[in-house]
Short mmCIF file of C-alpha atoms in Angstrom, two decimals:
data_model
loop_
_atom_site.label_atom_id
_atom_site.label_comp_id
_atom_site.label_asym_id
_atom_site.label_seq_id
_atom_site.Cartn_x
_atom_site.Cartn_y
_atom_site.Cartn_z
CA MET A 1 124.76 69.20 70.40
CA ASP A 2 124.06 71.30 73.57
CA GLY A 3 121.57 68.60 74.69
CA SER A 4 124.21 65.87 74.70
CA THR A 5 126.83 67.89 76.32
CA PHE A 6 124.41 68.85 79.09
CA HIS A 7 123.35 65.19 79.66
CA SER A 8 126.99 64.26 79.53
CA LEU A 9 128.10 66.50 82.30
CA LYS A 10 125.09 66.17 84.48
CA GLN A 11 125.84 62.47 84.40
CA SER A 12 129.49 62.70 85.90
CA LEU A 13 129.79 65.46 88.63
CA GLU A 14 132.35 63.04 90.55
CA THR A 15 134.93 65.66 90.96
CA VAL A 16 135.22 69.38 91.79
CA LYS A 17 136.47 70.10 88.03
CA GLU A 18 133.57 68.27 86.52
CA THR A 19 131.00 70.05 88.66
CA GLU A 20 132.42 73.52 87.66
CA GLN A 21 132.18 72.66 84.14
CA LEU A 22 128.45 71.86 84.45
CA ILE A 23 128.15 75.35 86.46
CA SER A 24 130.02 77.02 83.47
CA PHE A 25 127.93 75.38 80.78
CA LEU A 26 124.75 76.67 82.56
CA ASP A 27 126.28 80.08 83.08
CA SER A 28 126.73 80.24 79.27
CA LYS A 29 123.34 79.45 78.78
CA GLU A 30 122.08 82.06 81.20
CA THR A 31 120.39 79.79 83.67
CA PHE A 32 122.04 81.44 86.36
CA SER A 33 121.46 85.23 85.21
CA PHE A 34 119.70 87.50 87.75
CA PRO A 35 118.73 90.79 85.97
CA ALA A 36 118.19 93.33 88.40
CA LEU A 37 116.81 96.53 88.59
CA LYS A 38 119.52 99.60 88.65
CA ASN A 39 118.77 99.78 92.51
CA GLY A 40 119.59 95.98 92.88
CA LEU A 41 116.29 94.66 93.61
CA PHE A 42 115.38 91.48 91.55
CA PRO A 43 111.84 90.83 89.94
CA ALA A 44 110.63 87.56 90.98
CA ALA A 45 110.55 86.04 87.55
CA ILE A 46 111.34 87.13 83.93
CA ALA A 47 107.83 86.71 82.65
CA HIS A 48 104.97 88.41 80.77
CA GLU A 49 103.64 91.49 82.67
CA SER A 50 100.31 89.85 83.12
CA THR A 51 101.56 87.39 85.61
CA GLY A 52 102.51 90.27 88.10
CA TYR A 53 105.73 88.65 88.70
CA GLN A 54 107.86 91.76 87.59
CA SER A 55 106.92 93.19 90.62
CA ILE A 56 109.19 93.07 93.51
CA TRP A 57 108.47 90.62 96.54
CA VAL A 58 110.49 91.02 99.56
CA ARG A 59 110.61 87.03 100.24
CA ASP A 60 111.91 86.26 96.84
CA ASN A 61 114.45 89.01 97.03
CA ILE A 62 115.85 87.63 100.45
CA HIS A 63 116.11 84.11 99.19
CA ILE A 64 117.92 85.26 95.74
CA ALA A 65 120.34 87.62 97.83
CA HIS A 66 121.03 84.94 100.30
CA ALA A 67 121.75 82.51 97.54
CA LEU A 68 124.25 84.96 95.93
CA PHE A 69 125.85 85.48 99.13
CA ALA A 70 126.18 81.71 100.01
CA VAL A 71 128.07 81.12 96.78
CA GLY A 72 130.43 84.21 97.40
CA LYS A 73 128.80 87.00 95.38
CA GLU A 74 128.44 89.51 98.06
CA LYS A 75 128.15 92.95 95.94
CA PRO A 76 124.82 92.03 94.53
CA ALA A 77 123.30 90.70 97.78
CA CYS A 78 124.61 93.66 99.70
CA LYS A 79 123.09 96.08 97.15
CA ALA A 80 119.65 94.28 97.14
CA MET A 81 119.48 94.16 100.89
CA ALA A 82 120.60 98.00 101.20
CA THR A 83 117.72 99.08 98.76
CA LEU A 84 115.05 96.86 100.81
CA THR A 85 116.34 98.53 103.92
CA ASP A 86 115.53 102.00 101.97
CA TYR A 87 112.07 100.62 100.95
CA PHE A 88 111.14 99.58 104.79
CA ILE A 89 112.58 103.35 105.96
CA LYS A 90 110.56 104.95 103.32
CA HIS A 91 107.04 103.26 104.73
CA ARG A 92 108.17 103.10 108.15
CA ASP A 93 104.96 104.43 109.19
CA ARG A 94 103.30 101.15 108.34
CA PHE A 95 105.01 99.64 111.45
CA ASP A 96 104.32 102.74 113.67
CA ASP A 97 100.66 102.84 112.96
CA ILE A 98 100.30 99.27 113.93
CA ILE A 99 102.31 99.53 117.06
CA SER A 100 100.71 102.60 118.19
CA GLY A 101 97.27 101.08 117.62
CA LYS A 102 96.15 103.64 114.91
CA TYR A 103 95.39 100.54 112.70
CA GLN A 104 94.65 96.93 113.82
CA ALA A 105 96.76 94.15 112.37
CA ALA A 106 93.31 92.77 111.19
CA GLU A 107 93.34 95.51 108.60
CA ILE A 108 95.50 93.66 106.13
CA MET A 109 96.14 96.34 103.71
CA LYS A 110 97.58 98.69 106.65
CA ARG A 111 100.12 96.17 107.29
CA PRO A 112 103.74 96.61 105.98
CA HIS A 113 103.45 95.64 102.28
CA ILE A 114 105.66 92.79 101.21
CA ARG A 115 104.97 93.33 97.31
CA PHE A 116 105.91 96.67 95.65
CA ASP A 117 106.97 98.66 92.76
CA GLY A 118 110.80 98.11 92.55
CA ASN A 119 111.82 100.98 90.35
CA THR A 120 110.14 103.74 92.48
CA LEU A 121 109.90 101.85 95.91
CA ALA A 122 106.24 102.76 95.76
CA GLU A 123 103.35 100.77 97.25
CA ILE A 124 101.24 99.08 94.70
CA ASP A 125 97.52 100.03 94.93
CA GLU A 126 96.03 96.74 94.61
CA LYS A 127 94.48 94.44 97.24
CA TRP A 128 96.95 92.08 98.60
CA ALA A 129 97.59 89.40 101.08
CA HIS A 130 100.44 91.62 102.95
CA ALA A 131 100.00 89.55 106.13
CA GLN A 132 103.28 87.66 105.66
CA ASN A 133 105.18 87.49 108.75
CA ASP A 134 107.73 85.10 107.26
CA ALA A 135 108.66 87.71 104.43
CA LEU A 136 109.36 90.44 107.26
CA GLY A 137 111.41 87.78 109.32
CA TYR A 138 113.51 86.97 106.15
CA TYR A 139 114.54 90.53 105.93
CA VAL A 140 115.30 91.08 109.59
CA TRP A 141 117.15 87.68 109.46
CA LEU A 142 119.21 88.13 106.44
CA TYR A 143 119.95 92.13 107.02
CA SER A 144 121.13 91.07 110.73
CA LEU A 145 123.46 88.51 109.27
CA LEU A 146 125.12 90.91 106.96
CA LEU A 147 125.46 93.32 109.59
CA LYS A 148 126.94 90.82 111.89
CA GLN A 149 129.46 89.71 109.32
CA ALA A 150 130.37 93.63 108.65
CA LYS A 151 129.21 93.17 104.86
CA LEU A 152 126.91 96.33 105.57
CA THR A 153 127.08 99.08 108.00
CA PRO A 154 124.05 100.56 109.66
CA ASP A 155 123.21 104.09 110.46
CA LYS A 156 120.87 105.39 113.09
CA GLU A 157 117.72 105.20 110.77
CA SER A 158 117.96 101.52 109.88
CA VAL A 159 119.04 100.37 113.55
CA GLU A 160 115.62 102.27 114.43
CA LEU A 161 113.79 100.52 111.81
CA LEU A 162 114.94 97.04 113.17
CA ALA A 163 113.57 98.22 116.62
CA ALA A 164 110.35 98.95 114.97
CA PHE A 165 110.41 95.36 113.44
CA VAL A 166 110.60 93.85 117.16
CA ARG A 167 107.99 96.10 118.33
CA TYR A 168 105.84 95.33 115.27
CA PHE A 169 106.37 91.75 116.21
CA GLU A 170 105.38 91.88 119.65
CA LYS A 171 102.34 93.82 118.94
CA ILE A 172 100.91 91.73 116.30
CA GLN A 173 101.80 88.64 119.00
CA PHE A 174 103.46 86.72 115.87
CA TRP A 175 103.26 83.49 117.70
CA GLU A 176 99.52 83.24 117.58
CA ASP A 177 99.08 85.51 114.54
CA ALA A 178 97.50 84.33 111.46
CA ASP A 179 99.10 85.17 108.49
CA SER A 180 99.06 84.32 104.86
CA GLY A 181 102.68 83.09 104.86
CA HIS A 182 105.09 81.78 102.19
CA TRP A 183 101.98 81.09 99.71
CA GLU A 184 99.99 84.04 100.32
CA GLU A 185 97.04 82.42 100.64
CA ALA A 186 94.36 81.63 103.55
CA ARG A 187 95.30 83.20 106.96
CA LYS A 188 96.36 80.52 109.55
CA ILE A 189 98.72 80.16 112.34
CA GLU A 190 101.70 78.52 110.78
CA ALA A 191 105.06 76.94 111.86
CA SER A 192 106.95 78.28 108.69
CA SER A 193 105.82 81.85 109.79
CA ILE A 194 106.69 81.58 113.14
CA GLY A 195 110.07 80.13 112.83
CA THR A 196 111.27 82.70 110.33
CA VAL A 197 110.31 85.43 112.80
CA VAL A 198 112.23 83.50 115.65
CA SER A 199 115.07 83.04 113.16
CA ALA A 200 115.03 86.69 112.55
CA LEU A 201 115.02 87.73 116.33
CA MET A 202 117.89 85.26 117.09
CA MET A 203 120.33 86.52 114.25
CA LEU A 204 119.30 90.23 115.13
CA LYS A 205 120.25 89.73 119.00
CA CYS A 206 123.29 87.99 117.86
CA TYR A 207 124.39 90.79 115.97
CA LEU A 208 123.34 93.35 118.73
CA ASP A 209 125.18 91.37 121.50
CA GLN A 210 128.25 91.33 119.14
CA SER A 211 128.26 94.93 118.25
CA GLU A 212 127.22 96.12 121.48
CA ASN A 213 124.73 98.28 119.68
CA TRP A 214 122.02 98.00 122.43
CA ASN A 215 122.25 101.54 123.75
CA HIS A 216 121.25 102.75 120.18
CA PHE A 217 118.47 100.21 119.74
CA THR A 218 115.49 102.53 120.32
CA PHE A 219 111.81 102.90 119.49
CA GLY A 220 110.71 106.35 119.74
CA LYS A 221 112.88 107.43 122.94
CA LYS A 222 112.59 104.14 124.70
CA ARG A 223 115.12 101.32 124.29
CA VAL A 224 114.06 97.90 123.23
CA MET A 225 115.57 95.74 125.82
CA PRO A 226 117.34 92.18 125.59
CA GLU A 227 114.71 91.14 127.78
CA LEU A 228 111.99 91.76 125.17
CA MET A 229 113.90 89.94 122.59
CA ASN A 230 114.27 86.90 125.09
CA GLU A 231 110.81 86.67 125.59
CA LEU A 232 109.70 87.04 122.06
CA ILE A 233 112.03 84.24 120.94
CA GLU A 234 110.74 81.88 123.91
CA GLN A 235 107.14 82.84 122.87
CA GLY A 236 107.90 81.74 119.30
CA GLN A 237 109.84 78.42 120.33
CA SER A 238 107.10 77.37 122.72
CA THR A 239 104.78 77.65 120.08
CA LEU A 240 106.55 75.95 117.51
CA SER A 241 107.14 72.90 119.89
CA GLN A 242 103.69 72.56 119.85
CA ILE A 243 103.12 72.54 116.07
CA LEU A 244 106.35 71.04 114.72
CA PRO A 245 106.65 68.77 112.58
CA ALA A 246 103.05 70.11 111.22
CA GLU A 247 102.64 73.28 109.58
CA CYS A 248 99.53 74.17 111.01
CA VAL A 249 97.38 72.44 113.91
CA GLN A 250 94.25 74.53 113.94
CA ALA A 251 91.18 72.72 114.85
CA ASP A 252 89.54 74.05 111.44
CA PRO A 253 89.95 71.55 108.85
CA LEU A 254 90.34 74.00 106.10
CA LEU A 255 93.36 75.39 107.81
CA ALA A 256 94.91 72.15 109.44
CA ARG A 257 97.97 71.35 107.42
CA LYS A 258 100.38 68.52 108.47
CA TYR A 259 102.93 68.79 105.48
CA ASP A 260 104.17 71.85 103.84
CA GLY A 261 107.49 72.45 101.83
CA ALA A 262 107.75 75.83 103.70
CA LEU A 263 108.93 74.01 106.58
CA LEU A 264 112.16 72.96 104.98
CA PHE A 265 113.49 76.65 105.02
CA LEU A 266 113.54 76.42 108.63
CA ILE A 267 116.29 73.84 108.25
CA TYR A 268 118.10 75.55 105.58
CA PRO A 269 118.77 78.49 105.03
CA LEU A 270 117.31 79.45 108.51
CA GLY A 271 119.39 76.68 110.41
CA LEU A 272 116.65 77.09 113.20
CA VAL A 273 115.25 73.25 113.10
CA ARG A 274 118.10 70.53 113.37
CA ASP A 275 118.54 66.75 114.29
CA GLU A 276 115.51 64.79 114.83
CA MET A 277 112.82 67.31 113.89
CA ALA A 278 114.49 68.20 110.89
CA GLU A 279 114.74 64.52 109.72
CA SER A 280 111.09 64.18 110.21
CA ILE A 281 110.22 67.23 108.25
CA MET A 282 112.31 66.22 105.34
CA GLU A 283 110.78 62.76 105.37
CA ASP A 284 107.48 64.13 105.61
CA VAL A 285 108.15 65.97 102.42
CA ARG A 286 109.90 63.30 100.58
CA THR A 287 107.22 60.72 101.48
CA HIS A 288 103.94 62.87 101.00
CA LEU A 289 104.84 65.87 98.72
CA MET A 290 107.42 64.56 96.18
CA GLY A 291 105.99 63.80 92.68
CA GLU A 292 107.69 62.54 89.55
CA TYR A 293 108.70 66.14 88.35
CA GLY A 294 108.87 68.14 91.50
CA ILE A 295 107.54 68.48 95.01
CA ARG A 296 104.07 69.89 95.80
CA ARG A 297 103.95 72.94 98.13
CA TYR A 298 101.23 70.98 100.21
CA GLN A 299 98.49 68.50 99.58
CA GLY A 300 95.24 69.87 98.18
CA ASP A 301 97.53 72.91 96.81
CA SER A 302 94.92 74.55 93.95
CA TYR A 303 97.33 76.89 92.53
CA TRP A 304 98.41 75.95 88.77
CA CYS A 305 96.24 72.67 89.24
CA ALA A 306 95.55 70.64 86.02
CA ASP A 307 94.40 72.67 83.19
CA TYR A 308 94.78 75.92 85.28
CA LYS A 309 95.36 78.04 81.99
CA GLU A 310 91.79 77.02 80.87
CA MET A 311 90.16 77.85 84.07
CA PHE A 312 91.50 81.39 84.68
CA SER A 313 92.28 84.20 82.43
CA GLU A 314 95.81 85.75 82.42
CA ASP A 315 95.00 88.49 84.71
CA ASP A 316 93.26 86.24 87.27
CA ARG A 317 96.00 83.39 87.46
CA THR A 318 98.18 85.34 89.93
CA SER A 319 95.31 87.00 91.78
CA ASP A 320 94.81 87.19 95.72
CA PHE A 321 93.06 84.18 96.47
CA SER A 322 93.61 84.66 100.17
CA GLU A 323 90.02 85.51 101.05
CA ASN A 324 88.29 83.21 98.31
CA GLN A 325 90.61 80.25 98.29
CA ALA A 326 87.85 77.81 98.61
CA LYS A 327 86.64 78.75 94.97
CA ARG A 328 89.91 78.06 93.31
CA ASP A 329 90.40 74.72 95.61
CA ARG A 330 87.05 73.28 94.21
CA LEU A 331 88.76 73.18 90.66
CA LEU A 332 91.49 70.73 92.07
CA LYS A 333 91.34 67.01 91.12
CA PRO A 334 92.91 64.49 93.61
CA ASN A 335 96.71 64.38 93.11
CA GLN A 336 96.91 66.90 90.52
CA GLU A 337 98.70 69.72 92.56
CA ALA A 338 101.38 71.45 90.57
CA GLN A 339 104.92 70.13 91.26
CA TRP A 340 107.31 72.87 92.42
CA CYS A 341 111.13 73.21 91.46
CA ILE A 342 112.41 75.35 94.58
CA PHE A 343 112.45 72.30 96.97
CA ASP A 344 114.68 69.65 95.64
CA SER A 345 117.65 72.01 95.36
CA ILE A 346 117.10 73.01 99.24
CA LEU A 347 116.87 69.44 100.08
CA SER A 348 120.15 68.61 98.34
CA VAL A 349 121.80 71.43 100.10
CA ILE A 350 120.67 70.10 103.48
CA TYR A 351 121.93 66.54 102.97
CA GLY A 352 125.08 68.08 101.46
CA GLN A 353 125.56 69.80 104.92
CA ARG A 354 124.83 66.63 106.68
CA PHE A 355 127.36 64.83 104.80
CA LEU A 356 130.11 67.42 105.50
CA LYS A 357 129.60 66.61 109.16
CA SER A 358 128.64 62.78 109.28
CA GLU A 359 130.57 61.60 106.24
CA HIS A 360 127.78 59.01 105.72
CA SER A 361 127.34 57.75 102.28
CA GLU A 362 123.69 57.90 102.54
CA ASP A 363 123.49 61.58 103.00
CA ALA A 364 125.72 62.00 99.85
CA GLN A 365 123.42 59.72 98.05
CA LYS A 366 120.35 61.87 98.82
CA GLN A 367 122.19 65.00 98.04
CA ARG A 368 123.09 63.74 94.71
CA PHE A 369 119.46 62.17 94.04
CA HIS A 370 117.77 65.71 94.66
CA LEU A 371 120.48 67.57 92.72
CA ASP A 372 119.49 65.20 89.74
CA ARG A 373 115.98 65.98 90.10
CA SER A 374 116.85 69.73 90.17
CA LEU A 375 118.80 69.40 87.11
CA ASN A 376 116.22 67.43 85.31
CA GLN A 377 113.56 70.11 85.89
CA LEU A 378 115.38 72.40 83.52
CA THR A 379 113.46 73.27 80.44
CA THR A 380 114.51 71.50 77.16
CA HIS A 381 114.82 72.66 73.73
CA GLU A 382 111.31 71.65 73.08
CA SER A 383 110.08 74.13 75.52
CA THR A 384 108.30 77.25 74.67
CA PHE A 385 110.77 79.08 77.08
CA GLY A 386 113.79 77.92 75.50
CA PRO A 387 116.22 75.35 77.01
CA TYR A 388 117.81 75.34 80.50
CA ARG A 389 115.45 77.44 82.35
CA CYS A 390 114.19 77.19 85.94
CA PRO A 391 110.31 76.99 86.11
CA GLU A 392 108.46 77.64 89.23
CA SER A 393 106.47 74.61 88.78
CA TYR A 394 105.34 71.70 86.35
CA TYR A 395 101.54 71.38 86.09
CA LEU A 396 99.34 69.21 84.08
CA GLU A 397 97.92 70.62 80.70
CA LYS A 398 95.95 68.12 78.86
CA GLY A 399 97.33 65.31 80.83
CA LYS A 400 101.04 66.18 80.55
CA TYR A 401 103.13 67.98 82.90
CA VAL A 402 104.86 71.42 81.44
CA PRO A 403 106.32 74.22 82.98
CA ASN A 404 103.91 76.94 83.96
CA ASP A 405 104.12 80.39 82.70
CA ILE A 406 106.29 81.54 85.50
CA THR A 407 109.45 80.44 83.89
CA PRO A 408 112.24 81.17 84.57
CA LEU A 409 111.61 81.91 88.41
CA LEU A 410 114.63 83.58 90.03
CA TRP A 411 114.03 81.65 93.17
CA THR A 412 114.40 78.40 91.44
CA GLN A 413 117.61 79.67 90.04
CA ALA A 414 118.84 80.80 93.15
CA ASN A 415 118.32 77.19 94.96
CA LEU A 416 120.04 75.39 92.11
CA MET A 417 123.07 77.27 91.91
CA MET A 418 123.41 76.82 95.77
CA ALA A 419 122.79 73.05 95.33
CA LEU A 420 125.73 72.87 92.88
CA HIS A 421 128.07 74.85 94.99
CA GLN A 422 127.01 72.58 97.92
CA TRP A 423 127.83 69.38 95.77
CA LYS A 424 131.32 70.75 94.99
CA GLN A 425 131.99 70.71 98.74
CA THR A 426 130.87 67.16 98.79
CA VAL A 427 133.04 65.94 96.10
CA ALA A 428 136.08 67.74 97.61
CA GLN A 429 135.55 65.88 100.65
CA ARG A 430 134.90 62.48 99.51
#
């Protein structure tokens, strides 16, 4: 009965009321359940401990918190961001030591850690690809946005922390720093990371201009000046103009990458890339990465490639492959990449926002197309995970696409929640 109800609800969606009925149905099935720790942080997934996804990732927490904020659930979003701020203040020495030159950015484990124990805010004593400028940029971007909208109130320590972020980005020269990026893999100079930091700096500068907090924006006893912020933003934008719409244009063919789903986040939620460049990136994703079930992160992605569970033990499936990725890549067969479930919802949101401005029926049609794909990615009653769960991805197991073990992924839930929220706005305007 549930299955037929769900099918009927997702087939209609022609009015706000019908859309709210579907949201209520999925709420009743806990599709949009975001269980948090007592301090407000979100584990990446509700999955077995062997996956490691019970840990806290900065990036995932930002995307989840932003989604909750975007649909009007401010309290859990602000609580998560306040605790992330506590975490970074606790480990402020990571920034200071790189800035001072005590440690070099090339010493990856000396960089700020982007994955940690959420209960204690302690770092995890495990080698990891912590060179992830995008994760740090996302934090500064959303925290600055919440400060700008007076949803959080900074104290002296948190303002000085933000200044340390700026000096850190300056020190590592983020516009030419090779990092592991969104997918925590081989380090390269990638547009999705550079763009996230640029967005962060722009939002932070906007907050400082609005609040007139520049006098308190200090690192040590020295003010961080607006001129430095402008210079860093210009450096990042200049590099982006040379890379986009690609992800990486380095000469090394093992690093160069023309298409990557992470570039979508520069369009939404960051709002950095717009107009023709945004259209180019979206069409690249739709043409070159979209599959029958979901959207590939990039061409040649070997994470959860065909029969992944037969080739890796439970402990090794989500290991740090950033320095030995070629070993895993050799296992990938052509066109058998995992198809992820976090992208269709983002495309739906982007097209929905475009429709509200353009009122072009084509934008609404594409919005609905990607929303339907997102809803079809939910697990069914036949799934070992139970029905109405949001997988990380679908991968080939013995020739059939099935959800991978990271089900449900809270990031996927967050994006679907936003897509349905955006659809309500579209049907209200039509």
